[in-house]
Amino acid sequence: MDTVVKNVMRCIFMGLMLLIISAGGHANESQASIIEVFSIRPGTCVVNPQADCDSNVEFYWQLSRKDILCIYQGEEKEHLYCSNESRQGQVALSVKLAVTTWFTAIATKAPEDKITKQLSVLRVGQDVRMLRRHVWSIF
Amino acid sequence: MKMYARRLLLCLLGAYSLMQSAAASQPNSDDMVPVGSWNISFSLGYGQLESPLVDKNDVSLYVLPAIQYYGERFYLDNLTLGYSLVERIDWSIDLIGRPNQDGLYFPGNGNPIVRALVSDIPSTHEPGEIPELAPLQIEPGEKNLSYMAGVRSHLRSMVDMDFYFTHDISGVHQGNEAEFVLSKSFVFTTLRGEVEVGLNYKSHKLTHYYYGIDTQNWMYGDIHYNPKAAWNPLIQLNLSYPVNPKQDVVAAIKYQWLDGAIHNSPLVIKDSLWSFYLGWRWTL
């Protein structure tokens, strides 16, 4: 009887261990992103009331493994830029934006794995005002 | 003094045009605020507005509230009300209203007549005679505060240029006041600063109302002092050292030379003015 109980307990223990390991494995899999870093600079572009943002935007990325990374602008299906196969890279692209726009980075081997970053277009007089003084003063 | 002022103005304009060429296109985020935002703060510290007048009632400063609002066109920056006719990243033209500072030095409000009283007796001048550098000193009487309105233009670059021209709309003296200031901001680790160099103009009507004399005195007889327009150079330093996002240590110091038209007045004892403030500021 003791042996049977011991075997059952062993099976339950092993089962639990397998469950924990497999759940942990799934958790790691779902959290692991091939795109570790994707950043754009500048994050904001301040423009005059009737003007567009005509800016040179710097993109930087870092991947967990070698892949081709493509950058898309807004809802456009055509990519703005695609890199060579590598683990990291950076590029400066000239863009002309009328409104705040999202840029999406997609790794070609894992297209469901994407990261988006926003470049805010702020208009003077509509979104922001320019201060008349740089530093506080009473005089 | 006018020649000196014009030369200084030319030098300032020349320096500005040289620096304008190296202007940056994207503004610093600290130099702009979201439309419709309020910024209310108050400072606790000590400072002084030095009075040029004979009775020397310097204005002490302890608690200074500050309020700032920027709407789509309208703005309020402490005592300056503004309406932007044109605003671009690097320049703007506004209609503004602001109180004139000269009235602050004088006692009281409502009585426009100078109550001149002798406080010092000159030994080398005949009664009624006002020499060019008058040793005659007269205590100032009550003067009204005046409110000025006009146009302001601001250019942003490596060195900013601020210019305003205002006219008295309160009917106190009907005079004009203008100011041209070049300012350069800088950052040293977390310390932010701004150096200003400028020239202030006060018209004959303004200087006559505040610093002129046209009265009779029991000891000197008729006393008349009719100042011309005044050109007053100024230099200023503003500093802000952030302690955390809501608190900073602030300091401002200003030195202003007074034109002979003002400092030769028997009401005035100074030929230059110091103003300063050092305090701890809380932003709400």
Short mmCIF file of C-alpha atoms in Angstrom, two decimals:
data_model
loop_
_atom_site.label_atom_id
_atom_site.label_comp_id
_atom_site.label_asym_id
_atom_site.label_seq_id
_atom_site.Cartn_x
_atom_site.Cartn_y
_atom_site.Cartn_z
CA MET A 1 0.00 0.00 0.00
CA ASP A 2 2.79 2.29 0.95
CA THR A 3 4.44 1.67 -2.38
CA VAL A 4 1.23 2.50 -4.27
CA VAL A 5 0.77 5.72 -2.30
CA LYS A 6 4.39 6.63 -2.85
CA ASN A 7 4.06 6.00 -6.60
CA VAL A 8 0.87 8.08 -6.80
CA MET A 9 2.54 10.89 -4.85
CA ARG A 10 5.57 10.64 -7.11
CA CYS A 11 3.33 10.85 -10.20
CA ILE A 12 1.45 13.88 -8.78
CA PHE A 13 4.75 15.57 -7.93
CA MET A 14 6.22 14.84 -11.38
CA GLY A 15 3.00 16.03 -13.02
CA LEU A 16 3.06 19.25 -11.05
CA MET A 17 6.73 19.81 -11.92
CA LEU A 18 6.01 19.23 -15.61
CA LEU A 19 3.03 21.58 -15.41
CA ILE A 20 5.12 24.30 -13.78
CA ILE A 21 7.99 23.87 -16.25
CA SER A 22 5.67 23.83 -19.23
CA ALA A 23 3.71 26.89 -17.97
CA GLY A 24 7.01 28.73 -17.39
CA GLY A 25 8.15 27.78 -20.84
CA HIS A 26 4.93 29.11 -22.38
CA ALA A 27 5.22 32.31 -20.34
CA ASN A 28 8.77 32.87 -21.57
CA GLU A 29 7.71 32.15 -25.12
CA SER A 30 4.82 34.59 -25.01
CA GLN A 31 6.94 37.36 -23.38
CA ALA A 32 10.02 36.93 -25.50
CA SER A 33 10.10 39.49 -28.24
CA ILE A 34 12.56 39.36 -31.07
CA ILE A 35 12.62 43.18 -31.08
CA GLU A 36 14.31 44.11 -27.84
CA VAL A 37 14.72 47.83 -28.52
CA PHE A 38 13.09 50.15 -31.04
CA SER A 39 13.47 53.88 -30.56
CA ILE A 40 13.00 56.99 -32.65
CA ARG A 41 14.43 60.46 -32.23
CA PRO A 42 13.06 63.11 -32.06
CA GLY A 43 9.83 62.10 -30.35
CA THR A 44 8.24 65.48 -31.04
CA CYS A 45 8.43 67.89 -33.93
CA VAL A 46 7.36 71.49 -33.34
CA VAL A 47 6.18 73.31 -36.45
CA ASN A 48 4.63 76.62 -37.47
CA PRO A 49 0.81 76.74 -37.87
CA GLN A 50 0.57 75.94 -41.59
CA ALA A 51 3.76 73.92 -41.94
CA ASP A 52 4.53 70.18 -42.05
CA CYS A 53 7.20 68.47 -40.02
CA ASP A 54 10.12 68.11 -42.39
CA SER A 55 12.54 66.19 -40.27
CA ASN A 56 15.39 63.73 -40.28
CA VAL A 57 14.26 60.96 -37.95
CA GLU A 58 16.79 58.59 -36.38
CA PHE A 59 15.64 54.99 -35.82
CA TYR A 60 17.56 52.55 -33.64
CA TRP A 61 16.78 48.87 -32.97
CA GLN A 62 18.21 45.82 -31.28
CA LEU A 63 17.00 42.25 -31.88
CA SER A 64 17.38 39.06 -29.85
CA ARG A 65 18.61 37.24 -32.96
CA LYS A 66 19.65 38.13 -36.48
CA ASP A 67 16.74 39.23 -38.68
CA ILE A 68 15.63 41.75 -41.27
CA LEU A 69 13.76 44.63 -39.64
CA CYS A 70 11.34 46.73 -41.66
CA ILE A 71 9.95 50.13 -40.62
CA TYR A 72 6.45 51.20 -41.68
CA GLN A 73 5.00 54.69 -41.48
CA GLY A 74 1.41 55.00 -40.20
CA GLU A 75 -1.11 52.80 -42.02
CA GLU A 76 1.00 52.51 -45.15
CA LYS A 77 1.52 48.94 -46.42
CA GLU A 78 4.73 49.78 -48.22
CA HIS A 79 7.71 49.76 -45.92
CA LEU A 80 9.70 52.93 -45.35
CA TYR A 81 12.93 51.02 -44.81
CA CYS A 82 14.20 47.45 -44.46
CA SER A 83 17.54 46.57 -42.92
CA ASN A 84 20.04 43.85 -43.77
CA GLU A 85 19.93 40.74 -41.63
CA SER A 86 21.61 41.74 -38.38
CA ARG A 87 21.06 41.92 -34.63
CA GLN A 88 21.05 45.70 -34.39
CA GLY A 89 21.06 48.75 -36.55
CA GLN A 90 20.23 52.42 -36.96
CA VAL A 91 19.18 54.62 -39.79
CA ALA A 92 18.26 58.28 -40.32
CA LEU A 93 15.31 58.78 -42.65
CA SER A 94 13.93 61.99 -44.02
CA VAL A 95 10.18 62.24 -43.42
CA LYS A 96 7.48 64.84 -44.03
CA LEU A 97 4.58 64.63 -41.59
CA ALA A 98 1.40 66.70 -41.41
CA VAL A 99 0.06 65.03 -38.26
CA THR A 100 1.29 62.90 -35.36
CA THR A 101 2.38 59.58 -36.87
CA TRP A 102 3.15 56.07 -35.65
CA PHE A 103 6.18 54.17 -36.92
CA THR A 104 6.04 50.38 -36.70
CA ALA A 105 9.02 48.02 -36.64
CA ILE A 106 8.39 44.45 -37.86
CA ALA A 107 10.91 41.61 -37.87
CA THR A 108 10.36 39.60 -41.09
CA LYS A 109 10.78 36.17 -39.48
CA ALA A 110 8.24 37.00 -36.78
CA PRO A 111 5.81 39.49 -38.40
CA GLU A 112 3.34 39.22 -35.51
CA ASP A 113 6.06 40.61 -33.27
CA LYS A 114 5.99 44.36 -33.81
CA ILE A 115 6.65 47.55 -31.88
CA THR A 116 5.26 51.02 -32.62
CA LYS A 117 6.63 54.41 -31.61
CA GLN A 118 5.01 57.81 -32.05
CA LEU A 119 6.39 61.03 -33.46
CA SER A 120 4.16 63.87 -32.23
CA VAL A 121 3.70 66.86 -34.52
CA LEU A 122 2.97 69.93 -32.37
CA ARG A 123 1.79 73.18 -33.96
CA VAL A 124 2.68 76.52 -32.42
CA GLY A 125 -0.52 78.35 -31.48
CA GLN A 126 -2.66 75.17 -31.67
CA ASP A 127 -0.86 72.64 -29.49
CA VAL A 128 1.93 74.62 -27.84
CA ARG A 129 2.87 78.22 -27.11
CA MET A 130 6.35 79.62 -27.02
CA LEU A 131 7.36 81.16 -23.69
CA ARG A 132 8.55 84.77 -23.80
CA ARG A 133 11.12 84.13 -21.09
CA HIS A 134 13.44 81.14 -20.60
CA VAL A 135 13.98 81.38 -16.86
CA TRP A 136 11.74 82.64 -14.05
CA SER A 137 12.26 86.26 -13.10
CA ILE A 138 10.43 88.88 -11.11
CA PHE A 139 11.96 91.82 -12.95
CA MET B 1 23.54 110.02 -23.08
CA LYS B 2 21.51 109.68 -26.30
CA MET B 3 24.69 109.11 -28.34
CA TYR B 4 25.78 106.48 -25.83
CA ALA B 5 22.40 104.83 -25.99
CA ARG B 6 22.37 104.77 -29.80
CA ARG B 7 25.86 103.26 -29.93
CA LEU B 8 24.84 100.61 -27.44
CA LEU B 9 21.72 99.85 -29.50
CA LEU B 10 23.81 99.51 -32.69
CA CYS B 11 26.27 97.19 -30.92
CA LEU B 12 23.41 95.06 -29.60
CA LEU B 13 21.81 94.82 -33.05
CA GLY B 14 25.17 93.95 -34.63
CA ALA B 15 25.85 91.22 -32.08
CA TYR B 16 22.35 89.86 -32.58
CA SER B 17 22.64 89.66 -36.37
CA LEU B 18 25.93 87.75 -36.04
CA MET B 19 24.43 85.21 -33.68
CA GLN B 20 21.17 84.88 -35.62
CA SER B 21 22.96 82.96 -38.36
CA ALA B 22 23.66 80.05 -36.03
CA ALA B 23 20.07 79.65 -34.90
CA ALA B 24 18.64 76.25 -34.05
CA SER B 25 15.40 75.21 -35.77
CA GLN B 26 13.79 73.00 -33.09
CA PRO B 27 12.97 74.73 -29.79
CA ASN B 28 13.88 73.35 -26.40
CA SER B 29 10.92 71.66 -24.66
CA ASP B 30 11.47 73.91 -21.62
CA ASP B 31 10.75 76.94 -23.77
CA MET B 32 7.18 76.00 -24.65
CA VAL B 33 3.97 75.07 -22.85
CA PRO B 34 0.81 73.24 -23.96
CA VAL B 35 -1.99 75.55 -25.13
CA GLY B 36 -4.46 76.24 -22.34
CA SER B 37 -2.03 75.40 -19.55
CA TRP B 38 -1.80 77.26 -16.27
CA ASN B 39 1.36 77.57 -14.26
CA ILE B 40 0.96 78.90 -10.75
CA SER B 41 3.87 79.18 -8.37
CA PHE B 42 4.97 81.14 -5.36
CA SER B 43 8.41 81.95 -4.04
CA LEU B 44 9.58 82.56 -0.53
CA GLY B 45 12.79 84.48 -0.11
CA TYR B 46 14.20 87.96 0.08
CA GLY B 47 14.80 90.68 -2.45
CA GLN B 48 14.72 94.38 -3.03
CA LEU B 49 13.65 96.85 -5.67
CA GLU B 50 15.98 99.77 -5.05
CA SER B 51 14.22 103.10 -5.20
CA PRO B 52 15.95 105.99 -6.98
CA LEU B 53 14.06 108.56 -4.92
CA VAL B 54 15.37 110.84 -2.21
CA ASP B 55 13.29 109.31 0.57
CA LYS B 56 14.79 105.95 -0.45
CA ASN B 57 11.82 103.71 0.23
CA ASP B 58 13.27 100.55 -1.26
CA VAL B 59 10.60 97.96 -2.00
CA SER B 60 11.26 94.74 -0.06
CA LEU B 61 10.21 91.46 -1.63
CA TYR B 62 9.44 88.34 0.45
CA VAL B 63 6.64 86.19 -0.99
CA LEU B 64 6.21 86.39 -4.73
CA PRO B 65 3.25 84.71 -6.38
CA ALA B 66 3.58 84.05 -10.09
CA ILE B 67 0.85 83.15 -12.53
CA GLN B 68 1.19 82.15 -16.14
CA TYR B 69 -1.48 81.19 -18.65
CA TYR B 70 -1.10 80.62 -22.37
CA GLY B 71 -4.26 80.17 -24.46
CA GLU B 72 -4.38 79.92 -28.25
CA ARG B 73 -3.82 83.68 -28.61
CA PHE B 74 -4.17 85.23 -25.19
CA TYR B 75 -1.51 85.00 -22.50
CA LEU B 76 -0.97 86.21 -18.99
CA ASP B 77 2.57 86.30 -17.65
CA ASN B 78 2.47 87.81 -14.17
CA LEU B 79 1.44 91.42 -14.74
CA THR B 80 1.80 91.33 -18.53
CA LEU B 81 -1.34 90.64 -20.54
CA GLY B 82 -0.73 89.67 -24.13
CA TYR B 83 -2.61 88.81 -27.30
CA SER B 84 -0.55 87.21 -30.05
CA LEU B 85 -1.26 88.60 -33.51
CA VAL B 86 1.34 86.29 -35.05
CA GLU B 87 3.22 83.45 -33.41
CA ARG B 88 5.88 81.33 -35.07
CA ILE B 89 8.58 79.12 -33.59
CA ASP B 90 11.22 81.81 -33.90
CA TRP B 91 9.27 85.07 -33.73
CA SER B 92 6.04 86.59 -32.53
CA ILE B 93 4.16 89.88 -32.54
CA ASP B 94 1.83 90.59 -29.63
CA LEU B 95 -0.43 93.32 -28.31
CA ILE B 96 0.46 93.78 -24.66
CA GLY B 97 -0.58 95.63 -21.54
CA ARG B 98 1.59 96.07 -18.45
CA PRO B 99 1.94 98.46 -15.52
CA ASN B 100 4.72 101.02 -15.60
CA GLN B 101 7.28 100.43 -12.84
CA ASP B 102 8.15 104.08 -12.05
CA GLY B 103 4.88 104.61 -10.22
CA LEU B 104 5.82 101.90 -7.71
CA TYR B 105 8.54 104.06 -6.20
CA PHE B 106 6.21 106.90 -5.28
CA PRO B 107 4.01 107.01 -2.22
CA GLY B 108 0.25 106.77 -2.52
CA ASN B 109 -2.14 106.91 -5.42
CA GLY B 110 -4.73 109.36 -6.60
CA ASN B 111 -2.99 112.68 -5.95
CA PRO B 112 -1.15 113.75 -9.09
CA ILE B 113 0.23 116.91 -7.49
CA VAL B 114 3.80 116.76 -6.30
CA ARG B 115 4.05 117.58 -2.64
CA ALA B 116 7.59 118.82 -2.66
CA LEU B 117 9.29 119.28 0.71
CA VAL B 118 12.88 120.27 1.28
CA SER B 119 14.98 117.56 2.91
CA ASP B 120 18.46 118.88 2.28
CA ILE B 121 19.69 122.49 2.08
CA PRO B 122 22.19 123.31 -0.64
CA SER B 123 24.84 125.85 0.34
CA THR B 124 26.24 126.92 -3.01
CA HIS B 125 23.21 127.76 -5.10
CA GLU B 126 20.86 130.69 -5.24
CA PRO B 127 17.20 130.08 -4.45
CA GLY B 128 15.34 128.72 -7.45
CA GLU B 129 18.47 127.72 -9.31
CA ILE B 130 18.67 124.09 -10.43
CA PRO B 131 22.21 123.17 -11.48
CA GLU B 132 22.92 120.45 -14.05
CA LEU B 133 23.87 117.96 -11.34
CA ALA B 134 21.46 119.20 -8.76
CA PRO B 135 22.41 118.71 -5.14
CA LEU B 136 18.96 120.01 -4.29
CA GLN B 137 16.92 117.11 -3.02
CA ILE B 138 13.19 117.13 -2.67
CA GLU B 139 11.02 114.48 -1.15
CA PRO B 140 8.72 113.03 -3.76
CA GLY B 141 5.01 113.45 -3.41
CA GLU B 142 2.20 111.13 -4.44
CA LYS B 143 2.06 109.90 -8.02
CA ASN B 144 -0.39 107.63 -9.78
CA LEU B 145 0.48 104.23 -11.16
CA SER B 146 0.11 104.12 -14.92
CA TYR B 147 -0.89 101.26 -17.21
CA MET B 148 0.84 100.95 -20.55
CA ALA B 149 -0.34 99.15 -23.69
CA GLY B 150 1.31 98.60 -27.04
CA VAL B 151 3.12 96.17 -29.30
CA ARG B 152 5.74 93.57 -28.49
CA SER B 153 7.94 91.59 -30.81
CA HIS B 154 10.03 88.61 -29.76
CA LEU B 155 12.65 86.85 -31.88
CA ARG B 156 14.07 83.50 -30.80
CA SER B 157 17.47 82.36 -31.81
CA MET B 158 20.79 81.53 -30.18
CA VAL B 159 20.27 84.95 -28.67
CA ASP B 160 16.68 86.10 -28.19
CA MET B 161 15.59 89.63 -28.98
CA ASP B 162 12.62 91.22 -27.23
CA PHE B 163 11.23 94.62 -28.11
CA TYR B 164 8.14 96.47 -26.91
CA PHE B 165 6.69 99.91 -27.40
CA THR B 166 3.87 100.99 -25.11
CA HIS B 167 1.73 104.06 -24.52
CA ASP B 168 0.00 105.15 -21.32
CA ILE B 169 -3.67 104.18 -21.66
CA SER B 170 -4.57 105.09 -18.09
CA GLY B 171 -4.45 108.83 -18.80
CA VAL B 172 -1.88 109.47 -16.07
CA HIS B 173 0.91 111.05 -18.12
CA GLN B 174 0.20 110.17 -21.79
CA GLY B 175 3.84 109.12 -22.19
CA ASN B 176 5.53 106.22 -23.95
CA GLU B 177 7.91 103.50 -22.82
CA ALA B 178 9.95 101.14 -24.97
CA GLU B 179 12.52 98.45 -24.26
CA PHE B 180 14.92 96.46 -26.35
CA VAL B 181 16.51 93.40 -24.72
CA LEU B 182 18.90 90.73 -25.94
CA SER B 183 18.91 87.57 -23.85
CA LYS B 184 21.01 84.44 -23.88
CA SER B 185 19.91 81.34 -21.99
CA PHE B 186 22.30 78.64 -20.83
CA VAL B 187 22.31 75.34 -18.95
CA PHE B 188 25.13 74.27 -16.65
CA THR B 189 24.49 70.70 -15.42
CA THR B 190 20.99 71.27 -13.97
CA LEU B 191 21.33 75.01 -13.39
CA ARG B 192 19.40 77.10 -15.93
CA GLY B 193 20.25 80.71 -16.50
CA GLU B 194 19.56 83.68 -18.69
CA VAL B 195 21.63 86.81 -19.20
CA GLU B 196 19.88 89.92 -20.47
CA VAL B 197 21.33 93.15 -21.82
CA GLY B 198 19.02 95.92 -22.89
CA LEU B 199 18.01 99.50 -23.25
CA ASN B 200 14.90 101.07 -21.77
CA TYR B 201 13.33 104.26 -23.15
CA LYS B 202 10.98 106.59 -21.30
CA SER B 203 9.46 109.50 -23.17
CA HIS B 204 9.56 113.14 -22.03
CA LYS B 205 5.93 113.02 -20.84
CA LEU B 206 6.62 109.98 -18.69
CA THR B 207 9.83 111.32 -17.14
CA HIS B 208 8.23 114.72 -16.65
CA TYR B 209 5.28 113.25 -14.76
CA TYR B 210 7.37 111.08 -12.44
CA TYR B 211 10.65 112.98 -12.17
CA GLY B 212 9.82 116.55 -13.19
CA ILE B 213 9.09 119.37 -10.77
CA ASP B 214 6.96 122.43 -11.24
CA THR B 215 6.16 123.81 -7.84
CA GLN B 216 6.75 126.57 -5.33
CA ASN B 217 8.68 126.05 -2.14
CA TRP B 218 8.87 128.32 0.88
CA MET B 219 12.67 128.17 0.98
CA TYR B 220 13.69 128.02 -2.71
CA GLY B 221 10.83 129.84 -4.38
CA ASP B 222 9.85 128.45 -7.78
CA ILE B 223 11.40 125.10 -8.55
CA HIS B 224 11.21 123.70 -12.03
CA TYR B 225 12.77 120.58 -13.43
CA ASN B 226 11.65 119.52 -16.88
CA PRO B 227 13.47 116.31 -17.85
CA LYS B 228 13.90 115.13 -21.40
CA ALA B 229 13.31 111.58 -22.60
CA ALA B 230 15.49 109.01 -20.83
CA TRP B 231 17.55 106.10 -22.20
CA ASN B 232 18.41 103.62 -19.45
CA PRO B 233 20.75 100.67 -20.20
CA LEU B 234 20.21 97.53 -18.15
CA ILE B 235 21.82 94.17 -17.47
CA GLN B 236 20.16 91.23 -15.75
CA LEU B 237 20.87 87.65 -14.69
CA ASN B 238 18.16 85.08 -13.92
CA LEU B 239 18.98 81.66 -12.43
CA SER B 240 16.93 78.59 -11.62
CA TYR B 241 18.27 75.48 -9.89
CA PRO B 242 15.69 72.65 -9.82
CA VAL B 243 15.56 70.68 -6.58
CA ASN B 244 12.76 68.45 -7.87
CA PRO B 245 10.12 68.82 -10.62
CA LYS B 246 7.95 71.05 -8.41
CA GLN B 247 10.56 73.07 -6.55
CA ASP B 248 13.53 75.17 -7.53
CA VAL B 249 15.86 77.76 -6.08
CA VAL B 250 15.48 80.98 -8.04
CA ALA B 251 17.57 84.11 -8.21
CA ALA B 252 17.35 87.29 -10.23
CA ILE B 253 19.60 90.32 -10.17
CA LYS B 254 19.26 93.45 -12.26
CA TYR B 255 21.38 96.55 -12.62
CA GLN B 256 20.05 99.59 -14.43
CA TRP B 257 21.85 102.84 -15.21
CA LEU B 258 19.64 105.91 -15.05
CA ASP B 259 19.82 108.56 -17.75
CA GLY B 260 20.82 112.07 -16.62
CA ALA B 261 17.26 113.16 -17.37
CA ILE B 262 16.17 111.04 -14.40
CA HIS B 263 19.12 111.08 -12.03
CA ASN B 264 19.55 114.87 -12.27
CA SER B 265 16.03 115.31 -10.94
CA PRO B 266 15.90 116.82 -7.43
CA LEU B 267 13.56 113.93 -6.57
CA VAL B 268 16.24 111.38 -7.37
CA ILE B 269 19.34 110.49 -5.39
CA LYS B 270 20.65 107.52 -7.43
CA ASP B 271 22.27 107.31 -10.84
CA SER B 272 21.78 103.54 -11.06
CA LEU B 273 19.54 100.90 -9.50
CA TRP B 274 20.11 97.43 -8.11
CA SER B 275 17.25 94.97 -7.87
CA PHE B 276 17.60 91.41 -6.67
CA TYR B 277 15.69 88.41 -5.38
CA LEU B 278 16.76 85.02 -4.01
CA GLY B 279 14.15 82.48 -3.04
CA TRP B 280 12.71 79.00 -3.00
CA ARG B 281 9.93 78.47 -5.51
CA TRP B 282 7.05 75.97 -5.34
CA THR B 283 5.08 75.23 -8.49
CA LEU B 284 1.49 74.03 -7.91
#
